[in-house]
GROMACS .gro file of C-alpha atoms in nm:
model
  101
    1MET     CA    1  12.749  16.720   3.063
    2SER     CA    2  12.688  16.733   2.648
    3GLU     CA    3  12.353  16.767   2.572
    4LYS     CA    4  12.313  16.413   2.389
    5SER     CA    5  12.422  16.309   2.791
    6THR     CA    6  12.111  16.527   2.882
    7ALA     CA    7  11.861  16.326   2.686
    8ASP     CA    8  11.964  16.035   2.723
    9ASP     CA    9  11.957  16.072   3.074
   10SER     CA   10  11.650  16.246   3.092
   11ALA     CA   11  11.508  15.956   2.874
   12ALA     CA   12  11.620  15.724   3.125
   13GLU     CA   13  11.496  15.869   3.359
   14GLU     CA   14  11.150  15.866   3.222
   15ALA     CA   15  11.149  15.516   3.110
   16GLN     CA   16  11.258  15.428   3.519
   17GLN     CA   17  10.941  15.599   3.599
   18ASP     CA   18  10.685  15.443   3.319
   19ILE     CA   19  10.845  15.106   3.500
   20THR     CA   20  10.764  15.243   3.875
   21ASP     CA   21  10.425  15.358   3.679
   22ALA     CA   22  10.390  15.039   3.612
   23LEU     CA   23  10.468  14.829   3.905
   24GLY     CA   24  10.225  15.033   4.066
   25ASP     CA   25   9.953  14.936   3.875
   26ILE     CA   26  10.037  14.542   3.827
   27LEU     CA   27  10.062  14.517   4.245
   28GLU     CA   28   9.754  14.716   4.307
   29HIS     CA   29   9.585  14.450   4.093
   30ARG     CA   30   9.697  14.217   4.259
   31VAL     CA   31   9.602  14.319   4.632
   32VAL     CA   32   9.274  14.312   4.458
   33ILE     CA   33   9.248  13.987   4.320
   34GLU     CA   34   9.402  13.839   4.620
   35GLN     CA   35   9.146  13.985   4.851
   36ALA     CA   36   8.879  13.805   4.601
   37LYS     CA   37   9.068  13.474   4.654
   38GLY     CA   38   9.057  13.558   5.015
   39MET     CA   39   8.698  13.538   5.040
   40LEU     CA   40   8.604  13.295   4.804
   41MET     CA   41   8.875  13.078   5.048
   42LEU     CA   42   8.693  13.189   5.329
   43ILE     CA   43   8.302  13.109   5.204
   44TYR     CA   44   8.367  12.783   4.975
   45LYS     CA   45   8.624  12.670   5.265
   46THR     CA   46   8.878  12.596   4.898
   47THR     CA   47   9.191  12.637   4.809
   48PRO     CA   48   9.444  12.976   4.659
   49ASP     CA   49   9.406  12.805   4.332
   50LYS     CA   50   9.106  12.661   4.366
   51ALA     CA   51   8.951  13.033   4.422
   52PHE     CA   52   9.139  13.201   4.165
   53ASP     CA   53   9.021  12.961   3.952
   54VAL     CA   54   8.663  12.988   3.995
   55LEU     CA   55   8.792  13.384   3.910
   56ARG     CA   56   8.930  13.305   3.626
   57TRP     CA   57   8.636  13.082   3.472
   58ARG     CA   58   8.394  13.330   3.608
   59SER     CA   59   8.652  13.640   3.408
   60GLN     CA   60   8.651  13.382   3.063
   61GLU     CA   61   8.273  13.312   3.115
   62THR     CA   62   8.118  13.662   3.125
   63ASN     CA   63   8.400  13.781   2.870
   64THR     CA   64   8.540  14.043   3.134
   65LYS     CA   65   8.865  14.147   3.315
   66LEU     CA   66   8.982  13.929   3.563
   67ARG     CA   67   9.113  14.227   3.798
   68ASP     CA   68   8.720  14.424   3.776
   69LEU     CA   69   8.547  14.110   3.880
   70ALA     CA   70   8.783  14.068   4.119
   71GLU     CA   71   8.721  14.440   4.243
   72ARG     CA   72   8.372  14.383   4.186
   73LEU     CA   73   8.354  14.065   4.413
   74VAL     CA   74   8.543  14.280   4.675
   75LYS     CA   75   8.328  14.518   4.685
   76GLU     CA   76   7.996  14.315   4.671
   77PHE     CA   77   8.052  14.027   4.943
   78THR     CA   78   8.166  14.311   5.201
   79THR     CA   79   7.878  14.449   5.122
   80ILE     CA   80   7.704  14.140   5.189
   81GLY     CA   81   7.926  14.047   5.483
   82ILE     CA   82   7.978  13.721   5.683
   83ARG     CA   83   7.760  13.691   5.959
   84GLY     CA   84   7.367  13.599   5.932
   85ARG     CA   85   7.408  13.504   5.561
   86SER     CA   86   7.345  13.186   5.358
   87ARG     CA   87   7.581  13.143   5.058
   88THR     CA   88   7.293  13.120   4.793
   89GLU     CA   89   7.351  13.512   4.834
   90TYR     CA   90   7.741  13.507   4.759
   91ASP     CA   91   7.675  13.251   4.511
   92GLU     CA   92   7.400  13.458   4.263
   93ALA     CA   93   7.669  13.739   4.380
   94LEU     CA   94   7.932  13.546   4.273
   95MET     CA   95   7.739  13.459   3.898
   96THR     CA   96   7.597  13.793   3.825
   97LEU     CA   97   7.916  14.037   3.885
   98HIS     CA   98   7.994  14.092   3.518
   99GLU     CA   99   7.615  14.265   3.538
  100ARG     CA  100   7.693  14.522   3.710
  101ILE     CA  101   8.054  14.593   3.672
   0.00000   0.00000   0.00000
């Protein structure tokens, strides 16, 4: 095998690894966004599209990356819990998530 062929193979393997790493990151971010959407759907009794609209709105209003906002929402809503809490507590958390990122 020539040096050029070996170098080409090495570059191709490196490119493939970069793609694999990027896909992993994309999927990881997508999972947390889907979790946040699910929580919003449950608490606010809304559709997946409207839940995403809320995330996008808060992201744009606060100049915060959507995935960072989603991660924080999942952490805080999990801490608040589902039973025995008022919706006001979720509202307050949702409106101030960006302050704790």
